[in-house]
mmCIF file of C-alpha atoms in Angstrom:
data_model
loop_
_atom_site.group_PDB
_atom_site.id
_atom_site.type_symbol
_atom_site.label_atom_id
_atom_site.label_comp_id
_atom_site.label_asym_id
_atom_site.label_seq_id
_atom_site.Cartn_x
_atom_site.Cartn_y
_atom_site.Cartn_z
ATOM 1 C CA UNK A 552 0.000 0.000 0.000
ATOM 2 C CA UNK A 553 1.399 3.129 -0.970
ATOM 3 C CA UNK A 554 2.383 5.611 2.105
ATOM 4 C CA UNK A 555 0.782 8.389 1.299
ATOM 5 C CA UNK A 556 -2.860 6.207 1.436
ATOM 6 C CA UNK A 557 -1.457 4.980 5.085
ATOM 7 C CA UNK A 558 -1.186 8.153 6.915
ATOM 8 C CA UNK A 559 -5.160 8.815 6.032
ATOM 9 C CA UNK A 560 -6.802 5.376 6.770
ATOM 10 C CA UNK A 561 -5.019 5.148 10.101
ATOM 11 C CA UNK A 562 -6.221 8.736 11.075
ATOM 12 C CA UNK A 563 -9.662 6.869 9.998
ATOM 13 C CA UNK A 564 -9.513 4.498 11.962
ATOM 14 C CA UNK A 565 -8.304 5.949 14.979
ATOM 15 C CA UNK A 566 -11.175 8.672 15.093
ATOM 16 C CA UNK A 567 -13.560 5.687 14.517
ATOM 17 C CA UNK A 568 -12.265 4.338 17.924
ATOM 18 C CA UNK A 569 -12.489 7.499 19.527
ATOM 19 C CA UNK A 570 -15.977 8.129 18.687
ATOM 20 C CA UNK A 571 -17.157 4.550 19.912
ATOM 21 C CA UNK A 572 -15.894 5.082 23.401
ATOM 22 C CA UNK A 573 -16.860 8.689 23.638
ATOM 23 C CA UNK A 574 -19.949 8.307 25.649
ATOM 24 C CA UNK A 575 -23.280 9.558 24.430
ATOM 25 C CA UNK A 576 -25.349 9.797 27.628
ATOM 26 C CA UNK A 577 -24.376 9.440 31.597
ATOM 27 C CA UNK A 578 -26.387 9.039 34.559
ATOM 28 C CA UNK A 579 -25.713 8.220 38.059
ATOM 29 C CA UNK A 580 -27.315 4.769 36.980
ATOM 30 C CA UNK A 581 -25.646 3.802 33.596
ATOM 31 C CA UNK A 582 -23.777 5.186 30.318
ATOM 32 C CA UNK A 583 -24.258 4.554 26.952
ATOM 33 C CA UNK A 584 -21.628 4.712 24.139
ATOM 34 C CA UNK A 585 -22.031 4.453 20.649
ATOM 35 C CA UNK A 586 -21.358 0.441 20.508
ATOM 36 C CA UNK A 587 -22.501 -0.756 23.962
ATOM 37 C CA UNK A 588 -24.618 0.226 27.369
ATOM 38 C CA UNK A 589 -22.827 -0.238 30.684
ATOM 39 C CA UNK A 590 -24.583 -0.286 33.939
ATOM 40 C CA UNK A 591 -21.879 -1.145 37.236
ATOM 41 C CA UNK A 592 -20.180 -4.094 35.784
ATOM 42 C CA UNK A 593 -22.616 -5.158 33.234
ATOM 43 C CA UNK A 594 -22.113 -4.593 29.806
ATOM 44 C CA UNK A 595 -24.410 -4.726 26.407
ATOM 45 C CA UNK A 596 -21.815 -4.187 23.194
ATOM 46 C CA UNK A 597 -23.075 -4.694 19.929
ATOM 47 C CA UNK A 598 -20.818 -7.411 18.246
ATOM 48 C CA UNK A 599 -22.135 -6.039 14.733
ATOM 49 C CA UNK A 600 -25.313 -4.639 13.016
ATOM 50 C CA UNK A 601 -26.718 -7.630 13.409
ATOM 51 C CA UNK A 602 -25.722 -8.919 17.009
ATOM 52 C CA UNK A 603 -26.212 -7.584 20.435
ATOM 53 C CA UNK A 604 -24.333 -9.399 23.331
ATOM 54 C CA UNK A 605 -25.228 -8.926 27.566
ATOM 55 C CA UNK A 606 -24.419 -9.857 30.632
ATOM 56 C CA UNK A 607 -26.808 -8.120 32.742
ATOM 57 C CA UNK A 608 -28.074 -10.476 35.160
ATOM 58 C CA UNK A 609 -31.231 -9.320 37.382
ATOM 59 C CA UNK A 610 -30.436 -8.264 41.024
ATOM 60 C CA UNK A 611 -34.232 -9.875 41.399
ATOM 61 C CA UNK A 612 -33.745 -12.960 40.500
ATOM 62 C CA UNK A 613 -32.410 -13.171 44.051
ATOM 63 C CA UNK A 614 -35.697 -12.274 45.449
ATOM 64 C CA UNK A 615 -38.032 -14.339 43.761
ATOM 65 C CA UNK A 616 -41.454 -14.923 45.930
ATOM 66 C CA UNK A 617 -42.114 -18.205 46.403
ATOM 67 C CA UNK A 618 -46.316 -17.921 46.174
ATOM 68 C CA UNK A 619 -47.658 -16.383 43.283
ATOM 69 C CA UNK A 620 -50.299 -16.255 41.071
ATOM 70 C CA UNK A 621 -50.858 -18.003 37.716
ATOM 71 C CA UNK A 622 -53.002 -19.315 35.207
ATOM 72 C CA UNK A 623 -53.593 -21.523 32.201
ATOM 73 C CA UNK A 624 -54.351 -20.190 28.840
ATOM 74 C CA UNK A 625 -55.873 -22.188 25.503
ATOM 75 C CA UNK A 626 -54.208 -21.290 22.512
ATOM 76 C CA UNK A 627 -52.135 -18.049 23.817
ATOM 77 C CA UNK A 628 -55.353 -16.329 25.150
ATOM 78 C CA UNK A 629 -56.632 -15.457 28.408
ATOM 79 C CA UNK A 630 -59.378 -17.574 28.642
ATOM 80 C CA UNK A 631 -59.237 -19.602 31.870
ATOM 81 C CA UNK A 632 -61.350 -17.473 34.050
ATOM 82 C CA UNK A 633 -62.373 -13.817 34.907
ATOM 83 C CA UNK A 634 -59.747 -11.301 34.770
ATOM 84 C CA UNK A 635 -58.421 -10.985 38.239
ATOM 85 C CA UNK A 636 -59.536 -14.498 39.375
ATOM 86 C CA UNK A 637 -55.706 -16.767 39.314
ATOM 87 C CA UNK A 638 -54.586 -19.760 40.719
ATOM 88 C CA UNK A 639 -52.305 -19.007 43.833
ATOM 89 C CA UNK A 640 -49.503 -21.500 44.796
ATOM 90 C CA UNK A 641 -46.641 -21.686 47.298
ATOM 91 C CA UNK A 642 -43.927 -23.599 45.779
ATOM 92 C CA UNK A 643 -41.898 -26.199 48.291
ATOM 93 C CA UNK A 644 -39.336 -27.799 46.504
ATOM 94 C CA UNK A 645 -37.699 -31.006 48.101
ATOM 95 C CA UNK A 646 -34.584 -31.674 46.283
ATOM 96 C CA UNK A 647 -34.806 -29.086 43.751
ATOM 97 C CA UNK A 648 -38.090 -30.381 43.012
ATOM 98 C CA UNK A 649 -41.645 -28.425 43.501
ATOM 99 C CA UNK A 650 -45.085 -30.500 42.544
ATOM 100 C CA UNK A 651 -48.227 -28.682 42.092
ATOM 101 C CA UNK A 652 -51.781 -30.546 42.960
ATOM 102 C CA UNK A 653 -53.477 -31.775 39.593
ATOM 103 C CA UNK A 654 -55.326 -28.695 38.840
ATOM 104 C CA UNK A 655 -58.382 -29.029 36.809
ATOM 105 C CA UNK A 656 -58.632 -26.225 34.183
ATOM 106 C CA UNK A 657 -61.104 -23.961 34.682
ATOM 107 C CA UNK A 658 -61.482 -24.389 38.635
ATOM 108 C CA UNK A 659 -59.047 -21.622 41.040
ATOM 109 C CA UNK A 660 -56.928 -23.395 42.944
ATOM 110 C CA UNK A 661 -55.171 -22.351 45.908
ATOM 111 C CA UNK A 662 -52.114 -24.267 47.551
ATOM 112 C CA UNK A 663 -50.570 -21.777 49.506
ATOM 113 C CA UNK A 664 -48.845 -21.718 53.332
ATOM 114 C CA UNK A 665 -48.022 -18.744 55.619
ATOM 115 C CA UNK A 666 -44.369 -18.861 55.066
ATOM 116 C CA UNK A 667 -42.924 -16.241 53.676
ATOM 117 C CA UNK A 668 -39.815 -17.445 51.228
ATOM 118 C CA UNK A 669 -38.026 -17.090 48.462
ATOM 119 C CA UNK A 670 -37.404 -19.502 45.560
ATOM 120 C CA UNK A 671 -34.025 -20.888 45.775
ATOM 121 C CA UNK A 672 -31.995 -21.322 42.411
ATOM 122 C CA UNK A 673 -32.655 -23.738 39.977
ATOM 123 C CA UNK A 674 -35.621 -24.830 41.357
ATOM 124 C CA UNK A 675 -38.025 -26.842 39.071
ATOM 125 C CA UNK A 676 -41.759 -26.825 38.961
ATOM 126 C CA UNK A 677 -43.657 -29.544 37.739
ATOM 127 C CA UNK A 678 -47.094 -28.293 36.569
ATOM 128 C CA UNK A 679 -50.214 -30.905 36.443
ATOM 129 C CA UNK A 680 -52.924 -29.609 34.691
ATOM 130 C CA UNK A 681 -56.515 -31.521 34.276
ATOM 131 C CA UNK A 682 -58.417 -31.427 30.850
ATOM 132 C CA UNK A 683 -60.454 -34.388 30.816
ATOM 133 C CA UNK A 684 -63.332 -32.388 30.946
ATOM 134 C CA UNK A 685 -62.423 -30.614 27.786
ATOM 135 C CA UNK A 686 -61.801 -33.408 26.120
ATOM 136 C CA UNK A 687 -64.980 -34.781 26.803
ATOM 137 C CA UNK A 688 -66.917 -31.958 25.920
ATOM 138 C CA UNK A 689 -64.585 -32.177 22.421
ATOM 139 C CA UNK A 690 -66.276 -35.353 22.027
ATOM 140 C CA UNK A 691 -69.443 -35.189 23.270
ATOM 141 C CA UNK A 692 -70.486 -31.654 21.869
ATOM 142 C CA UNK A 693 -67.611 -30.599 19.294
ATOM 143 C CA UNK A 694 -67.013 -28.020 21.461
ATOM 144 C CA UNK A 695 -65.628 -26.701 25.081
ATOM 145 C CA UNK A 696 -67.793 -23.771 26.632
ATOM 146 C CA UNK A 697 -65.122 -20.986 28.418
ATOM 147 C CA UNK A 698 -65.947 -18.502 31.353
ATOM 148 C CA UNK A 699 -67.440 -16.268 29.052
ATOM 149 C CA UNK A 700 -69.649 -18.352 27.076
ATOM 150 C CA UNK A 701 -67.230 -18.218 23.815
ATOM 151 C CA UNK A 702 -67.061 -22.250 22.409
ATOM 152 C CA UNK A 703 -63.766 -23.650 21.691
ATOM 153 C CA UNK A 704 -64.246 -26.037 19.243
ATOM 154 C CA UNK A 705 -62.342 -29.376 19.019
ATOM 155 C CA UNK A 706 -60.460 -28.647 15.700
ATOM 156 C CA UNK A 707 -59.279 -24.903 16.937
ATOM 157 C CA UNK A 708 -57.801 -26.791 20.059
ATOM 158 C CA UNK A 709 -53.700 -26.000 18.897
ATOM 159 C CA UNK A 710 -52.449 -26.156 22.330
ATOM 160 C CA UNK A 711 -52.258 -25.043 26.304
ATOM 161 C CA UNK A 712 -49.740 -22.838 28.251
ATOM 162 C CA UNK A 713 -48.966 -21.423 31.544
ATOM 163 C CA UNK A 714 -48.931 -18.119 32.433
ATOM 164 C CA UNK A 715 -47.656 -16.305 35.489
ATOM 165 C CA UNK A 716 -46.478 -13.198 37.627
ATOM 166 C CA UNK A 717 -43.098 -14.479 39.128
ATOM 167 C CA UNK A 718 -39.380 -15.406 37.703
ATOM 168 C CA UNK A 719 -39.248 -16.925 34.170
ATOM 169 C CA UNK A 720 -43.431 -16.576 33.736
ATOM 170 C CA UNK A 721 -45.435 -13.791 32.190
ATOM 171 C CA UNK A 722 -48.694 -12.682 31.400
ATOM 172 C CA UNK A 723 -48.225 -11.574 28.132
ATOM 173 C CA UNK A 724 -50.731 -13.801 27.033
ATOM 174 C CA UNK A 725 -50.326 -13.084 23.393
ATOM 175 C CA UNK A 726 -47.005 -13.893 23.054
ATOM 176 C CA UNK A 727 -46.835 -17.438 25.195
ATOM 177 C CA UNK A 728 -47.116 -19.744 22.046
ATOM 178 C CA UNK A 729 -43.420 -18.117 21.545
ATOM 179 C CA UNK A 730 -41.575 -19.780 24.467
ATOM 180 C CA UNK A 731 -41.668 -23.630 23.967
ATOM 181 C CA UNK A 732 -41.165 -23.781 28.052
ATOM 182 C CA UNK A 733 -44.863 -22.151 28.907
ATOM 183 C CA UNK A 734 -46.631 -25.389 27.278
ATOM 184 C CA UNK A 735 -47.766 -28.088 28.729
ATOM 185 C CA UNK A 736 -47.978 -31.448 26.600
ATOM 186 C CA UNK A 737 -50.084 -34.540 27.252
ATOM 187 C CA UNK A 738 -47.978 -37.036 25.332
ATOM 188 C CA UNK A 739 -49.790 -40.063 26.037
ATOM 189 C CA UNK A 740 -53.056 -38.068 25.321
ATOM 190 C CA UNK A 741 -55.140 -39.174 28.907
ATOM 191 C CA UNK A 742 -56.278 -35.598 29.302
ATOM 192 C CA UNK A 743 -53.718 -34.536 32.457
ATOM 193 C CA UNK A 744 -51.151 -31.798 30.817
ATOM 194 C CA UNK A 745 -47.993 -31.637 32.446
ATOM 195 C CA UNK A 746 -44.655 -29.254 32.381
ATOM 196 C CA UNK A 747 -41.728 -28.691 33.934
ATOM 197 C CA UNK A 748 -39.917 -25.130 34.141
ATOM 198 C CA UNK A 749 -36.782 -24.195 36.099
ATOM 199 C CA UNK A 750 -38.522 -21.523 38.028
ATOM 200 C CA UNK A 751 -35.091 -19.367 38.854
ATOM 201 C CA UNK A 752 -32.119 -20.452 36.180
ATOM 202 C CA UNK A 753 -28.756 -19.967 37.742
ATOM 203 C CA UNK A 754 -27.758 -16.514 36.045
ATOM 204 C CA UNK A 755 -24.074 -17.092 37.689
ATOM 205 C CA UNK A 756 -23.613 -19.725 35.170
ATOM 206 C CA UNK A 757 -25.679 -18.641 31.932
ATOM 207 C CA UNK A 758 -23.691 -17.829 28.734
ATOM 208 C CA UNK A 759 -23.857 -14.341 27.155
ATOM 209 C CA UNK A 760 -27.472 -13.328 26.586
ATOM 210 C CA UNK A 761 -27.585 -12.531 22.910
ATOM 211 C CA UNK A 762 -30.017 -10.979 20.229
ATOM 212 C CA UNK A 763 -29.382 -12.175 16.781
ATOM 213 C CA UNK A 764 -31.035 -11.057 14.029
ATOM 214 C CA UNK A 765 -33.485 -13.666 12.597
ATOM 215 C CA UNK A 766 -36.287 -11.925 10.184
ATOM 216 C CA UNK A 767 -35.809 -10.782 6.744
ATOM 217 C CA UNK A 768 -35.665 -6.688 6.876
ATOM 218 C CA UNK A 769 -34.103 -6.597 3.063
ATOM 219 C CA UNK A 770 -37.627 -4.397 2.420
ATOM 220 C CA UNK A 771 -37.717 -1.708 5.301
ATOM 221 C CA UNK A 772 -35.978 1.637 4.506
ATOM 222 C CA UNK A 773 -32.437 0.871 5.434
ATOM 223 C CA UNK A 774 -30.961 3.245 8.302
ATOM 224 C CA UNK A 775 -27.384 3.695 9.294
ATOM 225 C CA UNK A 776 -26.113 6.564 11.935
ATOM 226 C CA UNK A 777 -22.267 6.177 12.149
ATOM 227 C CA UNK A 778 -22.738 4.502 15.861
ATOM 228 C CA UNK A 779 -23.478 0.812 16.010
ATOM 229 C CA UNK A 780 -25.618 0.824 18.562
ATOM 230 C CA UNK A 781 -27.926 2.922 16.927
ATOM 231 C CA UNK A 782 -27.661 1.304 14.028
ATOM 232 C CA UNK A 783 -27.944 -2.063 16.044
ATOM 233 C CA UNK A 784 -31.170 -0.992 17.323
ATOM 234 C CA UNK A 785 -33.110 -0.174 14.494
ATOM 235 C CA UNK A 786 -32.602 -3.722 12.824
ATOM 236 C CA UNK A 787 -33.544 -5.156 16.344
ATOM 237 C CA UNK A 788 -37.076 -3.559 16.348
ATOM 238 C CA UNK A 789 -38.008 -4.387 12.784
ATOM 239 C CA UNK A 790 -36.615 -8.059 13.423
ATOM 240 C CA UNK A 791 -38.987 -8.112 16.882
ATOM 241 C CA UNK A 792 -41.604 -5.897 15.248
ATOM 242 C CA UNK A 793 -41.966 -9.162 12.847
ATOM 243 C CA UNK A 794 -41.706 -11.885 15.240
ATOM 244 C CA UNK A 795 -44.837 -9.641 16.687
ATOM 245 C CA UNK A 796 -46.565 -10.908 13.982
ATOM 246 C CA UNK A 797 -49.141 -13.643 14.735
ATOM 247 C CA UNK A 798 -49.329 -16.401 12.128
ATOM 248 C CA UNK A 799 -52.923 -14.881 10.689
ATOM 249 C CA UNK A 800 -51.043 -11.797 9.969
ATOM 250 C CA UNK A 801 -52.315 -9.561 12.703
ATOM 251 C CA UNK A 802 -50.048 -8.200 15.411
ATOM 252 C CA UNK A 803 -50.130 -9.246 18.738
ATOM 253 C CA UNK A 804 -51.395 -7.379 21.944
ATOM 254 C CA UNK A 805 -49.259 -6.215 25.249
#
């Protein structure tokens, strides 16, 4: 490479690397830069345009209630029972290992103690959930009646998930067909649903949490800002804006 085309690209290059780690915003609380986010001694850096890599791991997790609410949902709706109306449980795990009572869908349950407690790490769950009663109605009628009256008929059955207010759940009803770990399966098809979910993963020992981008954004309007994390950003939300998208084409809720 001739010299005189040296001297230029290095002075490039360097003022490149200055701008990344000039910081863009500051607060008491965490600073952002123009290719990553640190909070204390967390860190989210964009890897590329495509790639976002953290470490952040949830002072909460520590904290973790041990009763909460929760309930079941038919095909990624909230459809169990009136809004406000959940199943309470108090989860006791014995070696690591929490059961809940067969729960019959449809029916508040309530398995709760006075102990107040937290729910220690890696603590798994197993969820027992009764639908014999909606199978038999699938049989019998072609159709289960919900809480509100709506029919669910047998061939629009695609599946049933849990929802929740504590550690790895959520109530973002919409979006629970997205997470393979809120459904339950009933392999051997008797009616009684079952799952197991590590209720509060071991963040000590987790890899890198990473976004990746997944979706085909070739036809959005194309934006790029000179700082990757901006840059990063904008692919992130159309990539999320069209995993959004439920499989009839409309968006989903929450």
């Amino acid at each position: 490479m001739k010299k005189h085309l040296l001297l230029p690209m290095i002075s490039i290059l360097l003022f490149a690397s200055c701008q990344q780690d000039k910081h863009l915003y500051q607060s008491e609380k965490f600073t952002v830069y123009a290719d990553k986010v640190v909070q204390e001694t967390y860190t989210a850096k964009v890897v590329s345009a495509d790639e976002i890599v953290s470490d952040y791991q949830s002072p909460v997790n520590a904290f973790l209630t041990a009763t909460f609410p929760f309930k079941f949902s038919i095909n990624s709706r909230d459809n169990e029972m009136i809004s406000g109306k959940d199943h309470l449980i108090t989860l006791r795990p014995e070696n690591g290992l929490s059961i809940s009572p067969l729960i019959r869908f449809g029916e508040q349950s309530i398995d709760t103690t006075d102990a107040e407690g937290y729910i220690p790490v890696n603590t798994i769950w197993k969820i027992r959930l009764d639908m014999r009663h909606v199978y038999e109605a699938f049989e019998t009628d072609g159709y289960f009646t919900l809480f509100n009256g709506d029919r669910l008929y047998k061939e629009d059955f695609k599946g049933v998930y849990i929802a929740g207010g504590t550690g790895v759940l959520s109530w973002d009803f919409e979006n629970l067909l997205n997470t393979p770990a809120y459904a339950l399966k009933d392999p051997d098809g008797d009616g009684i649903f079952e799952a197991e979910i590590n209720m509060n993963p071991d963040r000590s020992e987790a890899a890198e949490r990473r976004w990746k981008l997944s979706q085909d954004i070739s036809s959005f309007p194309q934006y790029t800002s000179g700082q990757s994390l901006i840059d990063a950003l904008y692919r992130m939300s159309l990539d999320e804006m069209l995993l959004n998208i439920r499989p009839d084409g409309a968006f989903m809720a929450g």
